[in-house]
PDB file of C-alpha atoms in Angstrom:
ATOM      1  CA  TYR A 209      -0.326  22.906  62.371  1.00  0.00           C
ATOM      2  CA  LEU A 210      -0.168  22.299  58.621  1.00  0.00           C
ATOM      3  CA  GLU A 211       3.335  20.858  58.839  1.00  0.00           C
ATOM      4  CA  PHE A 212       2.327  18.632  61.756  1.00  0.00           C
ATOM      5  CA  MET A 213      -0.688  17.268  59.870  1.00  0.00           C
ATOM      6  CA  LYS A 214       1.514  16.620  56.846  1.00  0.00           C
ATOM      7  CA  TRP A 215       3.691  14.177  58.784  1.00  0.00           C
ATOM      8  CA  CYS A 216       1.311  12.754  61.399  1.00  0.00           C
ATOM      9  CA  PRO A 217      -0.061   9.283  60.484  1.00  0.00           C
ATOM     10  CA  PRO A 218      -3.871   9.655  60.137  1.00  0.00           C
ATOM     11  CA  PHE A 219      -4.591   6.482  62.134  1.00  0.00           C
ATOM     12  CA  LEU A 220      -3.112   8.101  65.254  1.00  0.00           C
ATOM     13  CA  ILE A 221      -5.518  11.052  65.213  1.00  0.00           C
ATOM     14  CA  LYS A 222      -8.301  10.757  67.770  1.00  0.00           C
ATOM     15  CA  LYS A 223      -9.693  14.314  67.755  1.00  0.00           C
ATOM     16  CA  LEU A 224      -8.983  17.316  65.554  1.00  0.00           C
ATOM     17  CA  PRO A 225      -8.976  20.970  66.731  1.00  0.00           C
ATOM     18  CA  THR A 226     -12.253  22.835  67.108  1.00  0.00           C
ATOM     19  CA  SER A 227     -13.078  26.530  67.418  1.00  0.00           C
ATOM     20  CA  ARG A 228     -13.037  26.128  71.212  1.00  0.00           C
ATOM     21  CA  LYS A 229     -10.053  23.798  71.627  1.00  0.00           C
ATOM     22  CA  LYS A 230      -6.923  24.440  69.576  1.00  0.00           C
ATOM     23  CA  GLN A 231      -5.464  21.006  70.185  1.00  0.00           C
ATOM     24  CA  ILE A 232      -5.060  17.603  68.575  1.00  0.00           C
ATOM     25  CA  GLU A 233      -5.587  14.387  70.516  1.00  0.00           C
ATOM     26  CA  LEU A 234      -3.602  11.365  69.371  1.00  0.00           C
ATOM     27  CA  TRP A 235      -3.825   7.704  70.276  1.00  0.00           C
ATOM     28  CA  ASP A 236      -0.677   6.469  71.982  1.00  0.00           C
ATOM     29  CA  PRO A 237       0.605   3.646  69.708  1.00  0.00           C
ATOM     30  CA  TYR A 238       2.104   1.966  72.795  1.00  0.00           C
ATOM     31  CA  GLY A 239      -1.180   1.891  74.696  1.00  0.00           C
ATOM     32  CA  GLY A 240      -0.573   4.745  77.124  1.00  0.00           C
ATOM     33  CA  GLU A 241      -2.678   7.828  77.771  1.00  0.00           C
ATOM     34  CA  ASP A 242      -3.742  10.032  74.891  1.00  0.00           C
ATOM     35  CA  ILE A 243      -1.119  12.458  73.593  1.00  0.00           C
ATOM     36  CA  ILE A 244      -2.321  16.056  73.337  1.00  0.00           C
ATOM     37  CA  PHE A 245      -0.733  18.687  71.116  1.00  0.00           C
ATOM     38  CA  GLU A 246      -1.905  22.221  71.864  1.00  0.00           C
ATOM     39  CA  PHE A 247      -1.285  25.117  69.480  1.00  0.00           C
ATOM     40  CA  VAL A 248      -0.748  28.533  71.071  1.00  0.00           C
ATOM     41  CA  SER A 249      -0.294  31.886  69.361  1.00  0.00           C
ATOM     42  CA  TYR A 250       1.970  34.607  70.738  1.00  0.00           C
ATOM     43  CA  LYS A 251      -0.956  36.977  70.172  1.00  0.00           C
ATOM     44  CA  MET A 252      -3.031  35.127  72.764  1.00  0.00           C
ATOM     45  CA  PRO A 253      -3.032  36.516  76.330  1.00  0.00           C
ATOM     46  CA  VAL A 254      -0.295  34.939  78.444  1.00  0.00           C
ATOM     47  CA  GLU A 255      -2.928  34.083  81.072  1.00  0.00           C
ATOM     48  CA  SER A 256      -4.645  31.715  78.630  1.00  0.00           C
ATOM     49  CA  THR A 257      -1.763  29.222  78.903  1.00  0.00           C
ATOM     50  CA  ARG A 258      -1.837  29.008  82.687  1.00  0.00           C
ATOM     51  CA  GLY A 259      -3.007  25.968  84.614  1.00  0.00           C
ATOM     52  CA  HIS A 260      -1.834  23.341  82.115  1.00  0.00           C
ATOM     53  CA  GLN A 261       1.063  21.009  82.895  1.00  0.00           C
ATOM     54  CA  ARG A 262       3.176  20.063  79.899  1.00  0.00           C
ATOM     55  CA  ILE A 263       5.770  17.429  79.046  1.00  0.00           C
ATOM     56  CA  SER A 264       7.382  19.460  76.291  1.00  0.00           C
ATOM     57  CA  ILE A 265       7.065  22.921  74.737  1.00  0.00           C
ATOM     58  CA  TRP A 266       8.308  23.996  71.327  1.00  0.00           C
ATOM     59  CA  ALA A 267       8.430  27.759  70.786  1.00  0.00           C
ATOM     60  CA  ASP A 268       9.188  28.823  67.221  1.00  0.00           C
ATOM     61  CA  GLU A 269      10.698  32.282  66.695  1.00  0.00           C
ATOM     62  CA  LEU A 270      10.400  35.133  69.197  1.00  0.00           C
ATOM     63  CA  GLY A 271       7.737  35.458  71.880  1.00  0.00           C
ATOM     64  CA  SER A 272       7.437  37.960  74.701  1.00  0.00           C
ATOM     65  CA  GLU A 273       9.454  37.682  77.898  1.00  0.00           C
ATOM     66  CA  GLY A 274       6.183  37.101  79.748  1.00  0.00           C
ATOM     67  CA  PHE A 275       5.403  34.142  77.498  1.00  0.00           C
ATOM     68  CA  TYR A 276       8.685  32.389  78.334  1.00  0.00           C
ATOM     69  CA  ASP A 277       8.358  33.132  82.046  1.00  0.00           C
ATOM     70  CA  GLU A 278       4.863  31.645  82.122  1.00  0.00           C
ATOM     71  CA  GLN A 279       5.778  28.435  80.275  1.00  0.00           C
ATOM     72  CA  ARG A 280       8.589  27.270  82.529  1.00  0.00           C
ATOM     73  CA  PRO A 281       6.394  26.506  85.579  1.00  0.00           C
ATOM     74  CA  ARG A 282       4.224  24.322  83.306  1.00  0.00           C
ATOM     75  CA  LEU A 283       7.193  21.964  82.840  1.00  0.00           C
ATOM     76  CA  MET A 284       8.318  21.598  86.446  1.00  0.00           C
ATOM     77  CA  ILE A 285       6.144  18.680  87.591  1.00  0.00           C
ATOM     78  CA  GLU A 286       6.917  16.542  84.530  1.00  0.00           C
ATOM     79  CA  ASN A 287      10.546  17.728  84.382  1.00  0.00           C
ATOM     80  CA  GLY A 288       9.832  18.550  80.748  1.00  0.00           C
ATOM     81  CA  ASP A 289      11.967  20.191  78.109  1.00  0.00           C
ATOM     82  CA  PHE A 290      11.642  23.581  76.432  1.00  0.00           C
ATOM     83  CA  LEU A 291      12.732  23.755  72.785  1.00  0.00           C
ATOM     84  CA  ILE A 292      13.226  27.122  71.085  1.00  0.00           C
ATOM     85  CA  THR A 293      14.010  27.558  67.395  1.00  0.00           C
ATOM     86  CA  TYR A 294      14.979  31.069  66.468  1.00  0.00           C
ATOM     87  CA  THR A 295      16.723  33.024  63.721  1.00  0.00           C
ATOM     88  CA  VAL A 296      18.301  36.170  65.119  1.00  0.00           C
ATOM     89  CA  THR A 297      17.032  39.419  63.616  1.00  0.00           C
ATOM     90  CA  GLU A 298      17.682  43.084  64.262  1.00  0.00           C
ATOM     91  CA  ASP A 299      14.708  43.065  66.658  1.00  0.00           C
ATOM     92  CA  THR A 300      16.030  44.396  69.973  1.00  0.00           C
ATOM     93  CA  LYS A 301      13.682  42.111  71.931  1.00  0.00           C
ATOM     94  CA  SER A 302      15.971  39.216  71.010  1.00  0.00           C
ATOM     95  CA  THR A 303      18.044  40.197  74.055  1.00  0.00           C
ATOM     96  CA  VAL A 304      15.551  38.104  76.051  1.00  0.00           C
ATOM     97  CA  LEU A 305      16.821  34.940  74.381  1.00  0.00           C
ATOM     98  CA  PHE A 306      20.436  36.062  74.572  1.00  0.00           C
ATOM     99  CA  ASP A 307      20.418  36.900  78.281  1.00  0.00           C
ATOM    100  CA  GLN A 308      18.242  34.032  79.504  1.00  0.00           C
ATOM    101  CA  ILE A 309      19.094  31.217  77.075  1.00  0.00           C
ATOM    102  CA  PHE A 310      22.127  31.626  74.809  1.00  0.00           C
ATOM    103  CA  ASP A 311      24.349  33.309  77.373  1.00  0.00           C
ATOM    104  CA  ARG A 312      23.644  30.633  80.022  1.00  0.00           C
ATOM    105  CA  ALA A 313      24.269  27.510  77.957  1.00  0.00           C
ATOM    106  CA  GLN A 314      25.971  24.555  79.593  1.00  0.00           C
ATOM    107  CA  VAL A 315      26.958  23.108  76.232  1.00  0.00           C
ATOM    108  CA  TYR A 316      27.222  24.476  72.691  1.00  0.00           C
ATOM    109  CA  TYR A 317      26.887  22.293  69.591  1.00  0.00           C
ATOM    110  CA  ARG A 318      28.130  23.951  66.388  1.00  0.00           C
ATOM    111  CA  SER A 319      27.855  22.888  62.758  1.00  0.00           C
ATOM    112  CA  GLN A 320      31.038  22.545  60.703  1.00  0.00           C
ATOM    113  CA  PHE A 321      29.946  25.473  58.540  1.00  0.00           C
ATOM    114  CA  MET A 322      29.691  27.683  61.631  1.00  0.00           C
ATOM    115  CA  LEU A 323      33.182  26.640  62.711  1.00  0.00           C
ATOM    116  CA  ASP A 324      34.769  27.229  59.304  1.00  0.00           C
ATOM    117  CA  GLU A 325      32.909  30.241  57.937  1.00  0.00           C
ATOM    118  CA  TYR A 326      32.116  32.239  61.067  1.00  0.00           C
ATOM    119  CA  TYR A 327      34.409  31.397  63.961  1.00  0.00           C
ATOM    120  CA  LYS A 328      37.507  30.720  61.824  1.00  0.00           C
ATOM    121  CA  LYS A 329      37.093  33.217  58.953  1.00  0.00           C
ATOM    122  CA  VAL A 330      35.260  36.055  60.702  1.00  0.00           C
ATOM    123  CA  LEU A 331      36.560  35.864  64.279  1.00  0.00           C
ATOM    124  CA  GLY A 332      39.826  34.027  63.672  1.00  0.00           C
ATOM    125  CA  GLU A 333      39.016  31.571  66.469  1.00  0.00           C
ATOM    126  CA  ASP A 334      39.369  27.804  66.669  1.00  0.00           C
ATOM    127  CA  LYS A 335      36.236  26.540  68.369  1.00  0.00           C
ATOM    128  CA  ALA A 336      35.298  23.016  69.352  1.00  0.00           C
ATOM    129  CA  ARG A 337      32.290  21.490  67.682  1.00  0.00           C
ATOM    130  CA  ILE A 338      31.022  20.550  71.148  1.00  0.00           C
ATOM    131  CA  GLU A 339      31.967  22.986  73.916  1.00  0.00           C
ATOM    132  CA  GLN A 340      31.191  22.411  77.590  1.00  0.00           C
ATOM    133  CA  THR A 341      31.024  25.312  80.048  1.00  0.00           C
ATOM    134  CA  ASN A 342      30.718  25.464  83.828  1.00  0.00           C
ATOM    135  CA  SER A 343      27.318  27.123  83.651  1.00  0.00           C
ATOM    136  CA  PRO A 344      24.924  25.780  86.319  1.00  0.00           C
ATOM    137  CA  TYR A 345      21.968  25.965  83.918  1.00  0.00           C
ATOM    138  CA  SER A 346      20.755  22.872  82.063  1.00  0.00           C
ATOM    139  CA  ILE A 347      20.711  24.569  78.659  1.00  0.00           C
ATOM    140  CA  ALA A 348      22.079  23.345  75.324  1.00  0.00           C
ATOM    141  CA  VAL A 349      22.504  25.626  72.301  1.00  0.00           C
ATOM    142  CA  ILE A 350      22.729  24.246  68.761  1.00  0.00           C
ATOM    143  CA  GLN A 351      24.317  26.724  66.350  1.00  0.00           C
ATOM    144  CA  SER A 352      23.859  26.320  62.615  1.00  0.00           C
ATOM    145  CA  ALA A 353      23.892  28.643  59.614  1.00  0.00           C
ATOM    146  CA  SER A 354      21.436  29.243  56.791  1.00  0.00           C
ATOM    147  CA  ASP A 355      23.857  27.283  54.596  1.00  0.00           C
ATOM    148  CA  ASP A 356      23.200  24.187  56.743  1.00  0.00           C
ATOM    149  CA  ASN A 357      19.618  24.120  55.492  1.00  0.00           C
ATOM    150  CA  PRO A 358      19.495  20.997  53.262  1.00  0.00           C
ATOM    151  CA  VAL A 359      17.008  22.561  50.837  1.00  0.00           C
ATOM    152  CA  LEU A 360      19.141  25.670  50.161  1.00  0.00           C
ATOM    153  CA  THR A 361      22.384  26.099  48.247  1.00  0.00           C
ATOM    154  CA  THR A 362      25.083  28.562  49.276  1.00  0.00           C
ATOM    155  CA  GLU A 363      24.341  30.526  46.094  1.00  0.00           C
ATOM    156  CA  GLN A 364      20.706  30.910  47.126  1.00  0.00           C
ATOM    157  CA  VAL A 365      21.723  32.057  50.600  1.00  0.00           C
ATOM    158  CA  VAL A 366      24.131  34.669  49.204  1.00  0.00           C
ATOM    159  CA  GLU A 367      21.474  35.945  46.793  1.00  0.00           C
ATOM    160  CA  TYR A 368      18.978  36.238  49.638  1.00  0.00           C
ATOM    161  CA  LEU A 369      21.457  38.148  51.822  1.00  0.00           C
ATOM    162  CA  MET A 370      21.960  40.756  49.099  1.00  0.00           C
ATOM    163  CA  GLU A 371      18.603  42.197  50.181  1.00  0.00           C
ATOM    164  CA  TYR A 372      20.304  43.367  53.393  1.00  0.00           C
ATOM    165  CA  PRO A 373      23.059  45.943  52.731  1.00  0.00           C
ATOM    166  CA  ASP A 374      24.067  46.128  56.415  1.00  0.00           C
ATOM    167  CA  PRO A 375      26.899  43.601  57.072  1.00  0.00           C
ATOM    168  CA  GLU A 376      25.776  43.124  60.697  1.00  0.00           C
ATOM    169  CA  VAL A 377      22.269  42.213  59.571  1.00  0.00           C
ATOM    170  CA  GLN A 378      23.731  39.778  57.038  1.00  0.00           C
ATOM    171  CA  MET A 379      25.775  38.211  59.823  1.00  0.00           C
ATOM    172  CA  MET A 380      22.715  37.829  62.026  1.00  0.00           C
ATOM    173  CA  ARG A 381      20.612  36.358  59.237  1.00  0.00           C
ATOM    174  CA  ARG A 382      23.211  33.919  57.953  1.00  0.00           C
ATOM    175  CA  PHE A 383      24.923  32.761  61.132  1.00  0.00           C
ATOM    176  CA  CYS A 384      22.213  33.551  63.701  1.00  0.00           C
ATOM    177  CA  ILE A 385      24.627  35.728  65.665  1.00  0.00           C
ATOM    178  CA  PHE A 386      23.328  38.069  68.341  1.00  0.00           C
ATOM    179  CA  GLN A 387      24.574  41.647  68.164  1.00  0.00           C
ATOM    180  CA  GLN A 388      25.939  41.191  71.675  1.00  0.00           C
ATOM    181  CA  LEU A 389      28.478  38.699  70.297  1.00  0.00           C
ATOM    182  CA  SER A 390      29.949  41.171  67.808  1.00  0.00           C
ATOM    183  CA  SER A 391      31.692  43.156  70.549  1.00  0.00           C
ATOM    184  CA  LYS A 392      35.351  43.827  69.782  1.00  0.00           C
ATOM    185  CA  ILE A 393      36.225  43.645  73.494  1.00  0.00           C
ATOM    186  CA  PHE A 394      34.618  40.298  74.260  1.00  0.00           C
ATOM    187  CA  PRO A 395      33.579  38.567  70.998  1.00  0.00           C
ATOM    188  CA  GLN A 396      31.752  35.891  72.993  1.00  0.00           C
ATOM    189  CA  PHE A 397      30.884  35.447  76.659  1.00  0.00           C
ATOM    190  CA  ARG A 398      32.509  32.429  78.281  1.00  0.00           C
ATOM    191  CA  TRP A 399      31.571  31.140  81.715  1.00  0.00           C
ATOM    192  CA  ASP A 400      35.136  29.963  82.365  1.00  0.00           C
ATOM    193  CA  THR A 401      36.545  33.416  81.493  1.00  0.00           C
ATOM    194  CA  HIS A 402      33.973  35.952  82.620  1.00  0.00           C
ATOM    195  CA  SER A 403      32.643  34.360  85.811  1.00  0.00           C
ATOM    196  CA  ILE A 404      34.233  33.778  89.210  1.00  0.00           C
ATOM    197  CA  ASP A 405      33.609  31.502  92.175  1.00  0.00           C
ATOM    198  CA  LEU A 406      31.653  33.840  94.446  1.00  0.00           C
ATOM    199  CA  GLU A 407      32.343  31.978  97.709  1.00  0.00           C
ATOM    200  CA  LYS A 408      36.048  31.534  96.970  1.00  0.00           C
ATOM    201  CA  GLU A 409      36.633  35.133  95.867  1.00  0.00           C
ATOM    202  CA  PHE A 410      34.518  36.597  98.664  1.00  0.00           C
ATOM    203  CA  LYS A 411      36.454  34.731 101.365  1.00  0.00           C
ATOM    204  CA  ALA A 412      39.772  35.715  99.779  1.00  0.00           C
ATOM    205  CA  ARG A 413      38.859  39.400  99.698  1.00  0.00           C
ATOM    206  CA  MET A 414      37.469  39.334 103.244  1.00  0.00           C
ATOM    207  CA  GLY A 415      40.925  38.255 104.421  1.00  0.00           C
ATOM    208  CA  VAL A 416      42.598  41.341 102.942  1.00  0.00           C
ATOM    209  CA  THR A 417      43.238  44.144 105.448  1.00  0.00           C
ATOM    210  CA  CYS A 418      44.338  47.701 104.751  1.00  0.00           C
TER     211      CYS A 418
END
């Protein structure tokens, strides 16, 4: 809320939040209907967000699985988008975002730092900056590192990471890498490698007789 108010032009504000309504109403500068920004806490009951259609949702950091499940129907009528910004931590609940979002991406966008310092140096892999998969889900993942933050220097990032003696935790914090991706067997899931055409394979196997 504070960051939003810092950048929002005051002349666009029609109504400010009250104790009953945690939302800001803005005038549409192009003459359309009012634009409403609603602020929701993860501590609020999931039921409190029901019944409201939305054009766009921005979820910062990690919410419950129930929260994500409840938000998606709110976007269906408007064909809206769901933006999630998240820094991976050692919290095991992050598997929700790995299984339902990261692992299903149709396209991955990676910063140059991620390509050079993680994929090349750590994994020894040459990755494309933009990678398309054959996933049927309309999901895009943007991967960047703490070093990509324009207000931080690499020295500051390294000093911060010294607080975490565990190398895996450092990797998660710096490169936003899920623990599931550190597997030595399959360093990273790929739709073109680890998925098959169900109809094609099923028909082929049905034709095999013993």
